[in-house]
Amino acid sequence: MTERVATVSRDTSETQITVTVNLDGTGRFKAETGVPFLDHMLDQIARHGLIDLDIVAKGDLHIDDHHTVEDLGITLGQAFDQAIGDKRGIRRYGHAYVPLDEALSRVVIDFSGRPGLFMDVEFTRAAIGRLDTQLFWEFFQGFVNHARVTLHIDNIKGFNAHHQAETIFKAFGRALRMAVEPDPRMAGQMPSTKGCL
């Protein structure tokens, strides 16, 4: 399998973002987004997905975090879409359950080529630090639209909002890791009866 690395930049009047991903990395993470709790969550994706992430983001944080968080999801999705290529030989599907104390989340992903987000999460707080919890939906919506994946996220239980978010992002990283892994039994074949994804 060829090297699965991509760098994507997004430059708008609201944000300037560059994301580099290595799908076959070691979990190395470097980010400067200006949104500290989001950095903590992105680190979970890298660490638990064994995906190297290098992110530089400058956004209109003097307004709020919305544009930065949403555009990071978009740019990360574009980078994944480029890095994964035509998807021959990958497992395609990934899933993970992750607990953290009282919280438990399940994430299931399909690199189907069809964007779809199904997120059943009721955060117990409106914000974690200064980050509006509604923005997690915006992040994942941006990701699925541009990575062209179907993504199901369910927070099964939890009353600490930090724990809820962390279980979601850890499970997302682990589901990604499973889905993008080369499957030796596929031997470079397309994981679809259609012949393309």
Short mmCIF file of C-alpha atoms in Angstrom, two decimals:
data_model
loop_
_atom_site.label_atom_id
_atom_site.label_comp_id
_atom_site.label_asym_id
_atom_site.label_seq_id
_atom_site.Cartn_x
_atom_site.Cartn_y
_atom_site.Cartn_z
CA MET A 1 0.00 0.00 0.00
CA THR A 2 1.35 3.42 -0.92
CA GLU A 3 2.01 6.11 1.67
CA ARG A 4 -1.30 7.46 2.98
CA VAL A 5 -0.45 11.05 3.84
CA ALA A 6 -2.22 14.25 2.85
CA THR A 7 -1.96 17.97 3.57
CA VAL A 8 -4.97 20.22 3.02
CA SER A 9 -5.34 23.95 3.56
CA ARG A 10 -8.53 25.96 3.89
CA ASP A 11 -8.32 29.75 3.64
CA THR A 12 -11.48 31.81 4.12
CA SER A 13 -12.33 35.22 5.54
CA GLU A 14 -13.13 33.43 8.82
CA THR A 15 -10.39 30.80 9.15
CA GLN A 16 -6.97 29.79 7.86
CA ILE A 17 -6.35 26.10 8.52
CA THR A 18 -3.74 23.56 7.44
CA VAL A 19 -4.10 19.88 8.36
CA THR A 20 -1.62 17.08 7.66
CA VAL A 21 -2.65 13.48 8.33
CA ASN A 22 -0.69 10.24 8.16
CA LEU A 23 -3.11 7.33 8.40
CA ASP A 24 -0.26 4.92 9.15
CA GLY A 25 1.33 6.96 11.90
CA THR A 26 2.13 6.39 15.56
CA GLY A 27 -0.34 8.78 17.17
CA ARG A 28 1.88 11.85 17.01
CA PHE A 29 -0.10 15.06 17.54
CA LYS A 30 0.72 18.72 17.12
CA ALA A 31 -1.91 21.45 17.04
CA GLU A 32 -2.35 25.18 17.45
CA THR A 33 -6.06 25.88 17.10
CA GLY A 34 -6.66 28.48 19.80
CA VAL A 35 -9.44 26.26 21.23
CA PRO A 36 -7.79 24.33 24.09
CA PHE A 37 -10.50 21.72 24.75
CA LEU A 38 -10.75 20.96 21.03
CA ASP A 39 -6.97 20.41 20.97
CA HIS A 40 -7.43 17.89 23.80
CA MET A 41 -10.10 16.06 21.78
CA LEU A 42 -8.07 16.08 18.55
CA ASP A 43 -5.19 14.57 20.51
CA GLN A 44 -7.52 11.69 21.43
CA ILE A 45 -8.19 11.03 17.72
CA ALA A 46 -4.46 10.87 16.99
CA ARG A 47 -3.48 8.80 20.02
CA HIS A 48 -6.26 6.24 19.85
CA GLY A 49 -6.37 6.12 16.05
CA LEU A 50 -2.57 5.83 15.67
CA ILE A 51 -2.95 8.63 13.16
CA ASP A 52 -0.38 11.43 12.99
CA LEU A 53 -2.06 14.84 13.01
CA ASP A 54 -0.39 18.19 12.45
CA ILE A 55 -2.85 21.10 12.61
CA VAL A 56 -2.41 24.85 12.42
CA ALA A 57 -5.58 26.90 12.66
CA LYS A 58 -6.27 30.60 12.96
CA GLY A 59 -9.87 31.64 13.23
CA ASP A 60 -12.11 34.51 14.25
CA LEU A 61 -12.14 33.43 17.89
CA HIS A 62 -12.94 37.01 18.92
CA ILE A 63 -16.45 36.26 17.58
CA ASP A 64 -16.71 32.68 18.91
CA ASP A 65 -15.30 29.20 18.27
CA HIS A 66 -17.94 28.15 15.73
CA HIS A 67 -16.12 28.84 12.45
CA THR A 68 -12.84 27.38 13.69
CA VAL A 69 -14.40 24.15 14.98
CA GLU A 70 -16.60 23.61 11.91
CA ASP A 71 -13.82 24.39 9.44
CA LEU A 72 -11.43 22.06 11.28
CA GLY A 73 -13.94 19.26 10.75
CA ILE A 74 -14.18 20.15 7.06
CA THR A 75 -10.42 20.32 6.55
CA LEU A 76 -9.74 17.14 8.52
CA GLY A 77 -12.38 15.34 6.43
CA GLN A 78 -10.78 16.55 3.18
CA ALA A 79 -7.37 15.37 4.39
CA PHE A 80 -8.75 11.91 5.25
CA ASP A 81 -10.47 11.66 1.88
CA GLN A 82 -7.23 12.45 0.05
CA ALA A 83 -5.03 10.25 2.22
CA ILE A 84 -7.19 7.14 1.99
CA GLY A 85 -7.20 7.15 -1.80
CA ASP A 86 -9.50 4.73 -3.63
CA LYS A 87 -10.00 2.59 -0.46
CA ARG A 88 -8.76 -0.65 -2.00
CA GLY A 89 -7.66 -3.14 0.63
CA ILE A 90 -9.01 -1.31 3.69
CA ARG A 91 -11.37 -2.79 6.26
CA ARG A 92 -13.86 0.03 5.46
CA TYR A 93 -15.93 -0.41 8.65
CA GLY A 94 -14.82 0.47 12.16
CA HIS A 95 -16.47 0.54 15.55
CA ALA A 96 -15.53 1.12 19.17
CA TYR A 97 -17.05 1.31 22.62
CA VAL A 98 -15.07 3.47 25.04
CA PRO A 99 -15.80 4.03 28.75
CA LEU A 100 -14.47 6.76 31.03
CA ASP A 101 -15.69 6.33 34.58
CA GLU A 102 -19.48 6.75 34.40
CA ALA A 103 -19.56 7.65 30.69
CA LEU A 104 -19.78 5.21 27.80
CA SER A 105 -19.91 5.98 24.07
CA ARG A 106 -20.16 3.96 20.87
CA VAL A 107 -18.90 5.12 17.48
CA VAL A 108 -19.42 3.24 14.21
CA ILE A 109 -18.00 4.43 10.88
CA ASP A 110 -18.24 3.32 7.26
CA PHE A 111 -15.96 4.74 4.56
CA SER A 112 -18.91 4.34 2.22
CA GLY A 113 -18.49 7.39 0.00
CA ARG A 114 -21.90 8.53 1.28
CA PRO A 115 -21.89 11.32 3.88
CA GLY A 116 -24.22 10.80 6.82
CA LEU A 117 -24.06 11.81 10.48
CA PHE A 118 -26.33 10.21 13.07
CA MET A 119 -25.46 11.57 16.50
CA ASP A 120 -27.43 10.74 19.63
CA VAL A 121 -25.73 12.72 22.39
CA GLU A 122 -27.33 14.78 25.13
CA PHE A 123 -24.54 16.71 26.80
CA THR A 124 -25.22 17.46 30.43
CA ARG A 125 -23.65 20.92 30.14
CA ALA A 126 -23.92 23.60 27.48
CA ALA A 127 -20.16 24.23 27.50
CA ILE A 128 -16.94 22.50 28.48
CA GLY A 129 -14.57 25.25 29.47
CA ARG A 130 -15.51 27.89 26.93
CA LEU A 131 -16.35 25.41 24.15
CA ASP A 132 -20.06 25.18 23.28
CA THR A 133 -20.97 21.47 23.22
CA GLN A 134 -23.25 22.09 20.20
CA LEU A 135 -20.08 22.63 18.18
CA PHE A 136 -19.14 18.96 18.38
CA TRP A 137 -22.03 18.24 16.00
CA GLU A 138 -20.70 20.93 13.64
CA PHE A 139 -17.22 19.37 13.75
CA PHE A 140 -18.45 15.88 12.93
CA GLN A 141 -20.88 17.16 10.26
CA GLY A 142 -18.01 18.93 8.53
CA PHE A 143 -15.90 15.78 8.77
CA VAL A 144 -18.48 13.36 7.34
CA ASN A 145 -19.42 15.68 4.47
CA HIS A 146 -15.83 15.93 3.29
CA ALA A 147 -14.41 12.52 4.26
CA ARG A 148 -17.55 11.05 2.65
CA VAL A 149 -18.27 8.63 5.49
CA THR A 150 -21.31 7.40 7.36
CA LEU A 151 -20.83 8.05 11.07
CA HIS A 152 -22.98 6.96 14.02
CA ILE A 153 -22.16 8.44 17.43
CA ASP A 154 -24.06 7.39 20.54
CA ASN A 155 -23.35 8.49 24.08
CA ILE A 156 -24.95 5.61 25.93
CA LYS A 157 -24.51 7.02 29.43
CA GLY A 158 -22.68 9.69 31.36
CA PHE A 159 -23.31 12.74 33.52
CA ASN A 160 -19.93 14.48 33.31
CA ALA A 161 -19.82 16.42 30.03
CA HIS A 162 -16.03 16.25 29.82
CA HIS A 163 -16.23 12.46 30.13
CA GLN A 164 -19.02 12.31 27.53
CA ALA A 165 -16.93 14.23 24.99
CA GLU A 166 -13.74 12.32 25.73
CA THR A 167 -15.37 8.92 25.28
CA ILE A 168 -16.81 10.08 21.96
CA PHE A 169 -13.47 11.27 20.59
CA LYS A 170 -11.54 8.26 21.87
CA ALA A 171 -14.09 5.92 20.32
CA PHE A 172 -13.98 7.95 17.09
CA GLY A 173 -10.20 7.54 16.95
CA ARG A 174 -10.41 3.79 17.54
CA ALA A 175 -13.18 3.34 14.98
CA LEU A 176 -11.12 5.28 12.43
CA ARG A 177 -8.10 3.11 13.16
CA MET A 178 -10.09 -0.06 12.52
CA ALA A 179 -11.76 1.24 9.35
CA VAL A 180 -8.65 2.55 7.58
CA GLU A 181 -6.41 -0.41 8.45
CA PRO A 182 -5.26 -2.53 5.53
CA ASP A 183 -7.02 -5.89 5.54
CA PRO A 184 -4.53 -8.55 4.37
CA ARG A 185 -7.37 -10.84 3.28
CA MET A 186 -8.71 -8.14 0.93
CA ALA A 187 -5.37 -8.21 -0.96
CA GLY A 188 -5.94 -4.80 -2.48
CA GLN A 189 -9.53 -5.48 -3.52
CA MET A 190 -12.32 -2.94 -3.26
CA PRO A 191 -14.40 -3.60 -0.10
CA SER A 192 -17.69 -3.28 -1.98
CA THR A 193 -19.71 -5.38 -4.42
CA LYS A 194 -20.13 -2.20 -6.49
CA GLY A 195 -16.44 -2.18 -7.35
CA CYS A 196 -16.01 1.39 -6.13
CA LEU A 197 -16.66 3.53 -3.05
#
